Each structure stands twice: as C-alpha cells, then as structure tokens.
Amino acid sequence: MASSFRPPAPRPCESCPYRCDVPSGIWAQAEYDKLRAYDADTAAQPPGVFLCHQADDGSTASRVCAGWAGCHDTNELLALRLAVITGRMDSATHAAVTDYHSPVPLFPTGSDAAAHGEAGIPAPSHQARRMISKISRTRTDIVSE
C-alpha cells in the first residue's frame, strides 16, 4: 500500500507558521489553534498528521509539514504512531519525518509559534499582507473570513 503522505520538504515553506522568521498574522486564528494541540501529552493530541499549508492541494499524497516535523518531538506525536499503525504512512516516509531537521530556525513549541502568529491578526504588517496575498494566489481553496 502506498503512503498517503509525502515526506516533509527540505525546508519549511516561507509561510510556515512554525518558522521564527514568518510574519505574524498571516493565518486565521483556527490555524494557530491547531499548533498548540500537538504540544499536549501524546494521548491528548490530535490523531491527524499536520500537513503543509502550501503543498496540500488534496490531489495527491499530502506533504507532512516540515515545520511540524522539525518543531515537535516526533517520538511523542500520536498522529505519526497512528499513521504507521493504520498503514497510511510507509516506513520510508516515517523515517523521513522522524529524522527531519530544519535548516531554518523554528519556534521551540507549537504554543510559541501560535502566540507569535496570532499577535499580528488584528493588524497584519505590510510584509504579512504581502504574504497573505501570495498564499491567496497559491491556495485558491482558502476563503477569507
């Protein structure tokens, strides 16, 4: 059975909410809320693998978010365990996720990434607005609130 997931990209996308250098406020509050959930104890985490916001178009195997793989202790991620147990992730993809190291600085926790990101929601900077525009052109399935 083929993996439902692709390994993380070599580097997190320029709009990855886990990156320290990404502008604050480019994603909706609900997206930042998801980041915190993976900081919980393993049994309390979401069962789904966190996917790349840029590469997940639903047409092929979804790419595992490089920022998610680089930020969290992959040995403690419930979603990875379940993906392997259910056969949705093959051993090569699992190894790529667990061995992943980001070449760019990431926040140490999902909560830290979320706090940074949501700080700019009320008044996104010029740089954030430019990135939002770029994301909107790439992800036509995203609807503004």
Coordinates of N, CA, C and O in Angstrom, one line a residue:
M1 N 0.8 -1.2 0.0 CA 0.0 0.0 0.0 C 0.9 1.2 0.0 O 1.8 1.4 0.8
A2 N 0.6 2.2 -0.9 CA 1.3 3.4 -1.0 C 1.0 4.3 0.2 O -0.1 4.3 0.7
S3 N 2.0 5.1 0.6 CA 1.8 6.0 1.7 C 0.8 7.1 1.3 O 0.8 7.6 0.2
S4 N -0.1 7.5 2.2 CA -1.0 8.6 2.0 C -0.3 10.0 2.2 O -0.9 11.0 1.9
F5 N 1.0 9.9 2.6 CA 1.7 11.1 2.9 C 3.1 11.1 2.2 O 3.7 10.1 1.9
R6 N 3.5 12.4 1.9 CA 4.8 12.6 1.3 C 5.7 13.1 2.5 O 5.2 13.8 3.4
P7 N 7.0 12.8 2.4 CA 7.9 13.4 3.4 C 7.9 14.9 3.5 O 7.5 15.5 2.5
P8 N 8.4 15.5 4.6 CA 8.5 16.9 4.6 C 9.4 17.5 3.5 O 10.3 16.8 3.1
A9 N 9.2 18.7 3.2 CA 10.0 19.4 2.2 C 11.4 19.6 2.8 O 11.5 19.5 4.1
P10 N 12.4 19.8 2.0 CA 13.8 20.0 2.6 C 13.8 21.2 3.6 O 14.6 21.2 4.5
R11 N 13.0 22.2 3.4 CA 12.9 23.3 4.3 C 11.5 23.8 4.5 O 10.7 23.7 3.5
P12 N 11.1 24.2 5.7 CA 9.7 24.7 5.8 C 9.4 25.8 4.8 O 10.2 26.7 4.5
C13 N 8.2 25.8 4.3 CA 7.7 26.9 3.4 C 7.9 28.3 4.0 O 7.9 28.4 5.2
E14 N 8.1 29.3 3.2 CA 8.3 30.6 3.7 C 7.1 31.2 4.5 O 7.3 32.1 5.3
S15 N 5.9 30.5 4.4 CA 4.8 31.0 5.2 C 4.5 30.0 6.3 O 3.4 30.1 7.0
C16 N 5.3 29.1 6.6 CA 5.1 28.0 7.7 C 4.9 28.7 9.0 O 5.8 29.5 9.4
P17 N 3.8 28.4 9.7 CA 3.6 29.1 11.0 C 4.6 28.7 12.1 O 4.7 29.4 13.1
Y18 N 5.4 27.7 11.9 CA 6.4 27.2 12.8 C 7.7 28.0 12.7 O 8.6 27.9 13.5
R19 N 7.9 28.7 11.5 CA 9.2 29.4 11.3 C 9.3 30.6 12.2 O 8.3 31.4 12.2
C20 N 10.4 30.9 12.7 CA 10.6 32.1 13.5 C 10.6 33.4 12.7 O 10.2 34.4 13.2
D21 N 10.9 33.3 11.4 CA 11.0 34.5 10.6 C 9.7 34.8 9.8 O 9.7 35.7 9.0
V22 N 8.7 34.0 10.0 CA 7.5 34.2 9.2 C 6.7 35.4 9.8 O 6.7 35.6 11.1
P23 N 6.1 36.3 9.0 CA 5.4 37.4 9.6 C 4.2 36.9 10.4 O 3.6 35.9 10.2
S24 N 4.0 37.7 11.4 CA 2.8 37.4 12.4 C 1.5 37.8 11.7 O 1.4 38.7 11.0
G25 N 0.5 36.9 11.9 CA -0.8 37.3 11.5 C -1.2 36.8 10.1 O -2.2 37.3 9.6
I26 N -0.5 35.9 9.5 CA -0.8 35.5 8.1 C -1.9 34.4 8.0 O -2.5 34.2 7.0
W27 N -2.1 33.7 9.1 CA -3.1 32.6 9.1 C -4.2 33.0 10.0 O -4.1 33.8 10.9
A28 N -5.4 32.3 9.8 CA -6.5 32.6 10.7 C -6.3 32.0 12.1 O -5.5 31.1 12.3
Q29 N -7.0 32.5 13.1 CA -6.9 32.0 14.4 C -7.0 30.5 14.5 O -6.3 29.9 15.3
A30 N -7.9 29.9 13.8 CA -8.1 28.5 13.9 C -6.9 27.7 13.5 O -6.6 26.6 14.0
E31 N -6.1 28.2 12.5 CA -4.9 27.6 12.1 C -3.8 27.6 13.2 O -3.1 26.7 13.5
Y32 N -3.7 28.8 13.9 CA -2.8 28.9 15.0 C -3.2 28.0 16.2 O -2.4 27.4 16.9
D33 N -4.5 27.8 16.4 CA -5.0 27.0 17.5 C -4.6 25.5 17.3 O -4.3 24.8 18.3
K34 N -4.5 25.1 16.0 CA -4.1 23.7 15.7 C -2.6 23.4 16.2 O -2.3 22.3 16.6
L35 N -1.8 24.5 16.2 CA -0.4 24.3 16.6 C -0.2 23.9 18.0 O 0.6 23.0 18.4
R36 N -1.0 24.5 18.9 CA -0.9 24.2 20.3 C -1.3 22.7 20.7 O -0.8 22.2 21.6
A37 N -2.3 22.2 19.9 CA -2.8 20.9 20.2 C -1.7 19.8 20.2 O -1.8 18.8 20.9
Y38 N -0.7 20.0 19.4 CA 0.4 19.0 19.3 C 1.4 19.1 20.4 O 2.3 18.2 20.5
D39 N 1.3 20.1 21.3 CA 2.1 20.2 22.4 C 1.6 19.4 23.6 O 2.3 19.2 24.6
A40 N 0.4 18.9 23.5 CA -0.2 18.2 24.6 C 0.5 16.8 24.8 O 1.2 16.4 24.0
D41 N 0.2 16.2 25.9 CA 0.7 14.9 26.1 C 0.2 14.0 25.0 O -0.9 14.2 24.4
T42 N 0.9 13.0 24.6 CA 0.7 12.2 23.4 C -0.8 11.8 23.3 O -1.4 11.9 22.3
A43 N -1.4 11.2 24.4 CA -2.7 10.7 24.3 C -3.8 11.8 24.1 O -4.9 11.5 23.6
A44 N -3.4 13.0 24.4 CA -4.4 14.1 24.2 C -4.2 14.9 22.9 O -4.9 15.8 22.7
Q45 N -3.3 14.5 22.1 CA -3.0 15.2 20.8 C -4.0 14.8 19.7 O -4.7 13.7 19.8
P46 N -4.1 15.6 18.7 CA -5.0 15.3 17.6 C -4.5 14.0 16.9 O -3.3 13.8 16.8
P47 N -5.4 13.2 16.3 CA -4.9 12.0 15.7 C -4.4 12.2 14.2 O -3.8 11.3 13.6
G48 N -4.6 13.4 13.7 CA -4.2 13.6 12.3 C -2.9 14.2 12.1 O -2.4 15.0 12.9
V49 N -2.2 13.8 11.1 CA -0.9 14.3 10.7 C -1.0 15.8 10.3 O -2.0 16.1 9.5
F50 N -0.2 16.7 10.8 CA -0.2 18.1 10.4 C 0.4 18.2 9.0 O 1.5 17.9 8.8
L51 N -0.4 18.8 8.1 CA 0.1 18.9 6.7 C 0.5 20.3 6.3 O 0.1 21.2 6.9
C52 N 1.3 20.3 5.3 CA 1.8 21.6 4.8 C 0.7 22.4 4.3 O -0.1 21.9 3.5
H53 N 0.7 23.7 4.7 CA -0.4 24.6 4.2 C -0.2 24.9 2.7 O -1.2 25.2 2.1
Q54 N 1.0 24.9 2.2 CA 1.2 25.2 0.8 C 1.1 24.0 -0.1 O 0.6 24.2 -1.3
A55 N 1.5 22.9 0.3 CA 1.6 21.7 -0.6 C 0.3 20.8 -0.5 O 0.3 19.9 -1.3
D56 N -0.6 21.1 0.3 CA -1.7 20.2 0.5 C -2.9 20.6 -0.4 O -3.7 21.5 0.0
D57 N -2.9 20.1 -1.6 CA -4.0 20.5 -2.5 C -5.0 19.4 -2.7 O -6.0 19.5 -3.4
G58 N -4.9 18.3 -2.0 CA -5.8 17.2 -2.0 C -5.8 16.3 -3.2 O -6.5 15.4 -3.3
S59 N -4.9 16.6 -4.2 CA -4.9 15.8 -5.4 C -4.0 14.6 -5.3 O -4.1 13.7 -6.1
T60 N -3.0 14.7 -4.5 CA -2.0 13.6 -4.4 C -1.8 13.3 -2.9 O -2.4 13.9 -2.0
A61 N -0.9 12.4 -2.6 CA -0.5 12.2 -1.2 C -0.1 13.5 -0.6 O 0.6 14.3 -1.2
S62 N -0.6 13.8 0.6 CA -0.3 15.1 1.2 C 1.1 15.1 1.9 O 1.6 14.2 2.4
R63 N 1.7 16.3 1.8 CA 3.0 16.5 2.3 C 2.9 16.8 3.8 O 2.2 17.7 4.2
V64 N 3.7 16.1 4.6 CA 3.9 16.4 6.0 C 4.5 17.8 6.2 O 5.5 18.1 5.5
C65 N 4.0 18.6 7.1 CA 4.5 19.9 7.3 C 6.0 19.8 7.9 O 6.2 19.1 8.9
A66 N 6.9 20.4 7.2 CA 8.3 20.4 7.7 C 8.5 21.1 9.0 O 9.2 20.7 9.8
G67 N 7.7 22.2 9.2 CA 7.8 22.9 10.4 C 7.3 22.1 11.6 O 7.9 22.0 12.7
W68 N 6.2 21.3 11.4 CA 5.7 20.4 12.4 C 6.7 19.3 12.8 O 6.9 19.1 13.9
A69 N 7.3 18.7 11.7 CA 8.2 17.7 12.0 C 9.5 18.2 12.7 O 10.0 17.5 13.5
G70 N 9.9 19.4 12.4 CA 11.1 20.0 13.0 C 10.9 20.5 14.4 O 11.8 20.6 15.2
C71 N 9.6 21.0 14.7 CA 9.4 21.6 16.0 C 9.1 20.6 17.1 O 9.6 20.7 18.2
H72 N 8.4 19.5 16.8 CA 7.9 18.6 17.8 C 8.8 17.4 17.9 O 9.5 17.0 17.0
D73 N 8.8 16.8 19.1 CA 9.5 15.5 19.3 C 8.7 14.5 18.6 O 7.6 14.1 19.1
T74 N 9.1 14.0 17.5 CA 8.3 13.1 16.6 C 8.1 11.8 17.3 O 7.1 11.1 16.9
N75 N 8.9 11.4 18.3 CA 8.6 10.2 19.0 C 7.4 10.3 19.9 O 6.9 9.3 20.4
E76 N 7.0 11.5 20.2 CA 5.8 11.7 21.0 C 4.5 12.1 20.3 O 3.5 12.4 20.9
L77 N 4.6 12.1 18.9 CA 3.4 12.5 18.2 C 2.4 11.4 17.9 O 2.8 10.4 17.2
L78 N 1.3 11.5 18.5 CA 0.2 10.5 18.3 C -0.1 10.3 16.8 O -0.3 9.1 16.4
A79 N -0.2 11.3 16.1 CA -0.6 11.2 14.7 C 0.4 10.4 13.9 O 0.0 9.6 13.0
L80 N 1.7 10.5 14.2 CA 2.7 9.6 13.5 C 2.5 8.1 13.8 O 2.5 7.3 13.0
R81 N 2.3 7.9 15.1 CA 2.0 6.5 15.5 C 0.8 5.9 14.8 O 0.9 4.8 14.3
L82 N -0.3 6.7 14.8 CA -1.5 6.2 14.2 C -1.3 6.0 12.7 O -1.9 5.0 12.1
A83 N -0.6 6.9 12.0 CA -0.5 6.8 10.6 C 0.3 5.5 10.2 O 0.0 4.9 9.2
V84 N 1.3 5.2 11.0 CA 2.0 3.9 10.7 C 1.2 2.7 11.1 O 1.1 1.8 10.3
I85 N 0.5 2.7 12.2 CA -0.3 1.6 12.6 C -1.4 1.3 11.7 O -1.7 0.1 11.4
T86 N -2.0 2.3 11.1 CA -3.1 2.1 10.2 C -2.7 1.9 8.8 O -3.5 1.6 7.9
G87 N -1.4 1.9 8.5 CA -0.8 1.7 7.2 C -1.0 2.9 6.2 O -0.7 2.8 5.0
R88 N -1.3 4.1 6.8 CA -1.4 5.3 5.9 C 0.0 5.9 5.7 O 0.1 6.7 4.7
M89 N 1.0 5.5 6.5 CA 2.3 6.1 6.3 C 3.3 4.9 6.2 O 3.3 4.0 7.1
D90 N 4.1 4.9 5.1 CA 5.1 3.8 5.0 C 6.3 4.1 5.8 O 6.5 5.2 6.3
S91 N 7.2 3.1 6.0 CA 8.3 3.2 6.8 C 9.3 4.3 6.3 O 10.0 5.0 7.1
A92 N 9.5 4.4 5.0 CA 10.4 5.4 4.5 C 9.9 6.9 4.8 O 10.7 7.7 5.2
T93 N 8.6 7.1 4.7 CA 8.1 8.4 5.0 C 8.2 8.7 6.5 O 8.6 9.8 6.9
H94 N 7.9 7.7 7.3 CA 8.0 7.8 8.7 C 9.5 8.1 9.1 O 9.7 9.0 10.0
A95 N 10.4 7.5 8.5 CA 11.8 7.8 8.8 C 12.2 9.2 8.4 O 12.9 9.9 9.1
A96 N 11.7 9.6 7.3 CA 12.0 11.0 6.8 C 11.4 12.0 7.8 O 12.1 13.1 8.1
V97 N 10.3 11.7 8.4 CA 9.7 12.7 9.3 C 10.4 12.6 10.7 O 10.8 13.7 11.2
T98 N 10.7 11.5 11.2 CA 11.4 11.4 12.5 C 12.9 11.8 12.4 O 13.4 12.3 13.4
D99 N 13.5 11.8 11.2 CA 14.9 12.2 11.1 C 15.0 13.6 10.6 O 16.1 14.1 10.5
Y100 N 13.9 14.3 10.4 CA 13.9 15.7 9.9 C 14.5 16.7 10.8 O 14.2 16.7 12.0
H101 N 15.4 17.6 10.2 CA 16.0 18.7 11.0 C 15.9 19.9 10.1 O 16.3 19.9 8.9
S102 N 15.3 21.0 10.6 CA 15.0 22.2 9.8 C 16.3 23.0 9.6 O 17.1 23.2 10.5
P103 N 16.6 23.4 8.4 CA 17.7 24.3 8.1 C 17.5 25.8 8.5 O 18.4 26.6 8.5
V104 N 16.2 26.1 8.9 CA 15.9 27.4 9.3 C 15.4 27.4 10.8 O 14.8 26.3 11.2
P105 N 15.5 28.4 11.6 CA 15.1 28.4 12.9 C 13.5 28.2 13.0 O 12.8 28.9 12.3
L106 N 13.1 27.4 13.9 CA 11.7 27.1 14.2 C 11.4 27.5 15.7 O 12.3 27.4 16.5
F107 N 10.2 27.8 16.0 CA 9.8 28.0 17.4 C 10.0 26.7 18.1 O 9.8 25.6 17.5
P108 N 10.3 26.8 19.4 CA 10.5 25.5 20.2 C 9.3 24.7 20.5 O 9.3 23.5 20.7
T109 N 8.1 25.4 20.4 CA 6.8 24.7 20.7 C 5.7 25.2 19.7 O 5.9 26.3 19.2
G110 N 4.7 24.5 19.6 CA 3.6 24.9 18.8 C 2.9 26.1 19.5 O 2.4 27.1 18.8
S111 N 2.9 26.1 20.8 CA 2.3 27.3 21.6 C 3.1 28.6 21.3 O 2.5 29.6 21.1
D112 N 4.4 28.5 21.3 CA 5.2 29.6 20.9 C 5.0 30.1 19.5 O 4.9 31.4 19.3
A113 N 4.9 29.2 18.6 CA 4.6 29.6 17.2 C 3.2 30.2 17.1 O 3.0 31.3 16.4
A114 N 2.2 29.7 17.8 CA 0.9 30.2 17.8 C 0.8 31.6 18.4 O 0.2 32.5 17.8
A115 N 1.5 31.8 19.5 CA 1.5 33.1 20.2 C 2.1 34.2 19.2 O 1.5 35.3 19.1
H116 N 3.2 33.8 18.6 CA 3.8 34.8 17.6 C 2.8 35.1 16.5 O 2.5 36.2 16.1
G117 N 2.2 34.0 15.9 CA 1.3 34.2 14.7 C 0.1 35.0 15.0 O -0.3 35.9 14.3
E118 N -0.6 34.7 16.2 CA -1.8 35.4 16.4 C -1.7 36.8 16.9 O -2.6 37.6 16.8
A119 N -0.5 37.2 17.3 CA -0.2 38.6 17.7 C -0.5 39.6 16.6 O -0.9 40.7 16.8
G120 N -0.3 39.2 15.4 CA -0.5 40.1 14.2 C -1.8 40.0 13.5 O -2.0 40.7 12.6
I121 N -2.7 39.1 14.0 CA -4.0 39.0 13.4 C -4.8 40.3 13.3 O -5.3 40.7 12.3
P122 N -4.9 41.1 14.4 CA -5.7 42.3 14.4 C -5.2 43.4 13.4 O -6.0 44.1 12.8
A123 N -3.9 43.4 13.2 CA -3.3 44.4 12.3 C -2.0 43.9 11.6 O -0.9 44.2 12.0
P124 N -2.2 43.0 10.6 CA -1.0 42.5 9.9 C -0.1 43.5 9.3 O -0.6 44.6 8.8
S125 N 1.2 43.3 9.4 CA 2.2 44.2 8.9 C 2.1 44.2 7.3 O 1.4 43.3 6.7
H126 N 2.8 45.1 6.7 CA 2.9 45.2 5.3 C 3.4 43.8 4.7 O 2.9 43.3 3.8
Q127 N 4.5 43.3 5.4 CA 5.1 42.1 5.0 C 4.1 40.9 5.1 O 4.0 40.1 4.3
A128 N 3.3 40.9 6.2 CA 2.3 39.9 6.4 C 1.2 40.0 5.3 O 0.8 39.0 4.8
R129 N 0.8 41.2 5.0 CA -0.3 41.3 4.0 C 0.2 40.9 2.6 O -0.5 40.3 1.8
R130 N 1.5 41.1 2.3 CA 2.1 40.6 1.1 C 2.1 39.1 1.0 O 1.7 38.5 0.0
M131 N 2.4 38.5 2.2 CA 2.4 37.0 2.2 C 1.0 36.4 2.1 O 0.8 35.4 1.5
I132 N 0.0 37.1 2.8 CA -1.4 36.7 2.7 C -1.8 36.7 1.2 O -2.5 35.8 0.7
S133 N -1.4 37.7 0.5 CA -1.8 37.8 -0.9 C -1.2 36.7 -1.7 O -1.8 36.1 -2.6
K134 N 0.1 36.4 -1.4 CA 0.8 35.3 -2.1 C 0.1 34.0 -1.8 O -0.1 33.2 -2.7
I135 N -0.2 33.7 -0.6 CA -0.9 32.5 -0.2 C -2.3 32.4 -0.9 O -2.6 31.3 -1.4
S136 N -3.0 33.5 -1.0 CA -4.3 33.5 -1.6 C -4.2 33.1 -3.1 O -5.1 32.5 -3.6
R137 N -3.1 33.5 -3.7 CA -3.0 33.1 -5.2 C -2.6 31.6 -5.3 O -3.0 31.0 -6.3
T138 N -1.9 31.1 -4.3 CA -1.5 29.7 -4.4 C -2.6 28.8 -3.9 O -2.8 27.7 -4.5
R139 N -3.3 29.1 -2.8 CA -4.3 28.3 -2.3 C -5.7 28.9 -2.6 O -6.3 29.6 -1.8
T140 N -6.2 28.6 -3.7 CA -7.5 29.2 -4.2 C -8.7 28.5 -3.4 O -9.8 29.0 -3.5
D141 N -8.4 27.5 -2.6 CA -9.5 26.9 -1.8 C -9.7 27.6 -0.5 O -10.6 27.3 0.2
I142 N -8.8 28.5 -0.1 CA -8.9 29.3 1.1 C -9.9 30.4 0.9 O -9.7 31.2 0.0
V143 N -10.8 30.5 1.8 CA -11.8 31.6 1.7 C -11.6 32.6 2.9 O -11.4 32.2 4.0
S144 N -11.6 33.9 2.6 CA -11.4 34.9 3.6 C -12.6 34.9 4.5 O -13.7 34.7 4.1
E145 N -12.3 35.2 5.8 CA -13.4 35.3 6.8 C -13.9 36.7 6.9 O -13.3 37.6 6.6

